[in-house]
Amino acid sequence: MKVWKSPVFYLGVILLATVIAALLAPFVVDWNSYRAGLEDYGRKLTGREVTITGPISVRFFPWPRLIAEDVHIANAPGLNEPEFASAERIDVRMQLAGLLNGTIDVESIEIDQPVVALERTAAGKSNWSFSPPADLAGLLDRVKLDEITLSDATIRFIDRRRGNGEIALKLPEARLASPGIAGPWRLTAANAEYGGQNFDLSLNTGIWAAEAEAFRFSLHIAGADGSGPTFNFDGANHGDRLTGTIQIETATNGEGKTDAEGQLRPLVIRSKIAATFDALAFDGIEISSLDPNEHGTLISGSAKAALGARISAEADLSAPKLDLAEWAGARVNQVLREGGSLAVADSLLATLPAGVKIAGSLKVTSLAAGGETLENVELRMEANSEAIRVRKLLATLPGRSRVLFDGVFFPGTTGAELAGNLALESNDLRRLASWTWREGKDAIAKTWTGSRGRLKLQTEFSLTGQRFRLAKTQYEIDGVAGRGELSVTAGGRGAVDLRIDAGKLDIDNLIPGGIAAASFGGQTGLAGLVGLLVPHRDARDLRLTVQAGQLLLNGVEADDVTVDIVSGASGIDLKTIEIGSVGGAKLTASGLILDAGSGPDGSVGIDIKADDPRGLLRLLGLIPVDKDPVWTAGLGTTALKGIVTVKTRDELPVTGFDVTGRSGDFDVSASGSLSGNTGLDSVRIVGSAELKAQSSSSLARLAGLVPATTDKAAARLLLTGSGSVAEGFLADVKLEAYGSRLDFNGTLGGAASPTAIDGKLALRSTDVSPLFAAMGLPSAALPAGVMVLDSHVTSKARTLALPDLAGRFGMARVGGQLAFAPDGKITGNLDTGPLALDDVLAATFLAWNGLPPAPDASLAVALPLGLTGEIWIKPESLKIHDTFIVSGVQIGLSAGAGEIHMAMFAKDATGKDATIEIGSSGADGNRAIEGKLKLPVDLAQQLRLAGGTPVAGGNGSIELDFTAKGRSPGGALAALEGSGTYDIKNLTLLNISPEDFTAALAGAKDTAGLNAAFDALRGGEGLAAGDVKGSITVANGVADFLPFTIATPAADAVVKAIAEPAAGLIDMSVKLSLKARAGLPAMEISYAGPPTALARGEDKAELMSKLGYGMMQKDVAELERMQQEQLRLAAEEEKLREADEEKLQAYYAQRDEVQLRRRELKVHAEMRVLAAEKLRQQLESERAANAEINRSEIRQRTREIKVHRRLAKLAQQQEEAIETAPSLRVKPLVVKPEPEPDLFKFPVIIVPPSQE
């Protein structure tokens, strides 16, 4: 680089001129006389005119010093600025030793108020290029510097090539230091000023050498207070261009640390730069976080700029991932909150100088914004100080959506506007809406539960600080096309203009749960829309126009829907609301209400016609989407007409209403007025309404109740009232239904408590049974009779209280207190007449469906109407069963979520405690039952035969804990499980007398005697058992009592008992072992049936057989003796046969006698057979007469008959043997005839002998 082109050359020129003047000073006396010579030498050295107009002075002691004032260096010829540089005063201090050695050792130079004007012409020629004579250039090599101080310096840069633009840099204090003119130089300037901004400047250079290709230097610029961005450059000057690296840190605080409160979060920008006066080129741009803990490059790219008469720049940037929340600083967020996105764009555009044009593109693969990630964002834009032109903005939005925008942004403090064409396509409109409307994200998630929505939209988009507009909008949602326009204005009261024209509006597809008429407080739902339309002082102007060929809302299809409404602070013009058809229903409404300043005046007419109004009610959100409320069942063909009028009376608006018509079984009429304008709470309302029904059940269903019965008794509800929300209402309510009448007279509401009630309640009924029947009371016989009840009724904290309920049911007194909480909880105490336990249990644990109690009845899952809480009932007495009535009764009924409990405490006639506790729980109809009881026992009263005769005597108690599970009482009792104990004192089994049986049996001779003995057993004083106790085990619905024994001199007994609660039966057995005779089998006496209608049975067959057999034993012994005798005879005949064999001859001689003997034997045998047969027939007849003789006795008699038959057969065999034996002549044998049978005992039939 030539020395004349050095940027510090002009400083060396000034320094050299000053040093020369100091060297000449000792040789002159009048320094001012050498002014011309000094100026001429300066002209030769710089090639410019040098003028010293001020005084010149020189000192040599104690140190050489030269002072020149008002020094000027002229500009080069052809330039507009007259001077290149000037200074008010220059003070140079040197060392004398250096002068003596031929060198210039400058200790310090102080320059006051220097002004340097750097100028470039339109042709590109600069004024900082000097051309001194070559023979003077070597002088610079002998100059040594220490420090140069500039005070109040000004550096001006005038660029004629860019339209005479001028830059002025002020340096209040600057210091330069260098070991020599060739450098290296170090410049520091504190609190420099440019463009109203103060900053610190530092410059460091390398050593200049003529043969070097580049002169290296670095530059650092930072805010004077340590805040704002900092700039660093490190590079080299190549004469006609600069190259190097630039680094910019975007935000620091006053201490020089990163500042998150700036426009942007702390970032660092690095880039390679190549610059000339005409162009800039940035290559390898890297933008990353200044935080050392965050690694990676956020944005990268390249840029270039043309520095002509107008500056233009172009940048191409890209980023794989970018988070706007991490980029935006506090100031940007503040501007965004206060002025929105337009204000942010306007503030960014304000930083762009006039005459500068920029263009560029940005591609971001993943852009985080608003808690969502936008993908493949592409932005191409151009900008100048007048506008930003968005050539293309393409992004993938949440919900698999794509948006394309092109338009223009025009800046302005109040009129900034963004306008263009917008195209949007979304496959998940719900998610896109949640991202766009973050405040409504929860409401969207709760309501929008249907289709996610597929949207295609194209519109002309316009946005200003006061207005948002979508014009010429074409859309398609889930394949259904439509048109519309939207305009929202924020100025003044604000205005909204919405127009929709669609062939089909399918809201159910997006919101299948439907839109209710109003939520609590009326803030959402259709009532929320109506609230926007109601005119008031601050109401915004609203124009709503909707035309749909088909509307699907709340599960209902409506055809030909038209809505045209204009509303504002001056009134409402209800041009038309028309629903052509909703399941046969049609609604039309129109009217005009205006307020010209003297008060509102107008009317609105409504006409509803429907074969079934439920479709219209569902469309309006008055009934649920998924089911019809019970009260709608009574609705039918409907024709209602209504008119709402608004007038001004006594300077107050008065709104009147009149509705008449019919729906199904109901005649409806209502009329009244609302007056006042001081607020809705203070509006006075006066009116009456009457509802007539053809049946009481219809009116009950209209109230949301489900009557268990139907009737044809007419019903009527009449309501009259007057008052205001603030002061409350004076109301008179009369309800006539089911032959009963309910009256209320008192006050309702008030500012202090809107739900307050205070008045008298009265119920009158000549026969309350229809009312109980409609309630579905599970009772075998519904209570009937006159009922009179009166009570004061109040409410506090939304709890309804009847503190002094009093009256009668029939002749029984009824009284107590009741309280009903808003959550369905009931508490209270009631005093009643006599009750029965089965009625209390049925009313508590069975479903109120109108069916009488039965084993297969359904168990209740909750109290009627879903009530919970606790009630204590004190009846005069409680009938456990017909023979067991307790007094001093307290019955507690409580219910909670899925649980029902009953507890009973009482005393019997003897003062013994009786308690029953039962609980039912479960989430469905399959109920879990658990409980325990302790009941006193009087067996003489509680165990009886069907005729009323006591079965046993004794007193005691039974305790039992049990559990069960089932859907009905029968099912639960069949699955009953549990355990307990019984304890009976002085137990006696009545009508069982073993002693009397023993006495009667002693004289029994026959069957009649036996029967008389058993009759004696059934009498007497009974069988005493004393005190007995034991356990009770319940399994599978059967209660098993531990058996006990009884021992007396006359008999031993074992007593067993079981009970089946499901069937209401008891089975008890007494196994009786009588001791009247040894070895007698036991008999059993049983009792079965209901406890007070038992049937007695006796199993004494074996005992009867045993006793009958004993009486017959004597006759059987005689028969056995005869059998033995015949056996003996048979043996003797065998011996005779053997003797006859030896005496064959004697046999033949006596043949006739033998034949005669044979016939006699045959006769006798037949007689024996006949006798045996007779005996068998007699035994059979006795068996038929005595059916209770057991099988063992029959088998015994059968064996006896078989014996007789064998004897007869044996005799026959002997006879046959005699006939076949050879004839012997033997001595005649004298055979003694058989003894005559006892013909009295065994009848004998004489059969004539057979003929030979």
PDB file of N, CA and C in Angstrom, residues 63-64 94-101:
ATOM      1  N   TRP A  63      11.123  21.588  28.196  1.00  0.00           N
ATOM      2  CA  TRP A  63      11.052  20.621  27.098  1.00  0.00           C
ATOM      3  C   TRP A  63      10.629  21.346  25.838  1.00  0.00           C
ATOM      4  N   PRO A  64      11.091  20.886  24.722  1.00  0.00           N
ATOM      5  CA  PRO A  64      10.689  21.545  23.477  1.00  0.00           C
ATOM      6  C   PRO A  64       9.169  21.432  23.297  1.00  0.00           C
ATOM      7  N   MET A  94       7.965  17.564  22.582  1.00  0.00           N
ATOM      8  CA  MET A  94       8.971  16.627  22.085  1.00  0.00           C
ATOM      9  C   MET A  94      10.108  16.506  23.094  1.00  0.00           C
ATOM     10  N   GLN A  95      10.976  15.575  22.809  1.00  0.00           N
ATOM     11  CA  GLN A  95      12.170  15.385  23.624  1.00  0.00           C
ATOM     12  C   GLN A  95      13.368  16.012  22.903  1.00  0.00           C
ATOM     13  N   LEU A  96      14.170  16.785  23.685  1.00  0.00           N
ATOM     14  CA  LEU A  96      15.285  17.513  23.091  1.00  0.00           C
ATOM     15  C   LEU A  96      16.383  16.564  22.584  1.00  0.00           C
ATOM     16  N   ALA A  97      16.539  15.450  23.316  1.00  0.00           N
ATOM     17  CA  ALA A  97      17.610  14.515  22.917  1.00  0.00           C
ATOM     18  C   ALA A  97      17.352  13.944  21.536  1.00  0.00           C
ATOM     19  N   GLY A  98      16.133  13.733  21.227  1.00  0.00           N
ATOM     20  CA  GLY A  98      15.834  13.203  19.899  1.00  0.00           C
ATOM     21  C   GLY A  98      16.172  14.188  18.800  1.00  0.00           C
ATOM     22  N   LEU A  99      15.914  15.451  19.068  1.00  0.00           N
ATOM     23  CA  LEU A  99      16.229  16.450  18.049  1.00  0.00           C
ATOM     24  C   LEU A  99      17.724  16.515  17.787  1.00  0.00           C
ATOM     25  N   LEU A 100      18.495  16.380  18.833  1.00  0.00           N
ATOM     26  CA  LEU A 100      19.939  16.438  18.687  1.00  0.00           C
ATOM     27  C   LEU A 100      20.457  15.240  17.915  1.00  0.00           C
ATOM     28  N   ASN A 101      19.753  14.112  17.985  1.00  0.00           N
ATOM     29  CA  ASN A 101      20.177  12.891  17.306  1.00  0.00           C
ATOM     30  C   ASN A 101      19.608  12.792  15.898  1.00  0.00           C
TER      31      ASN A 101
END
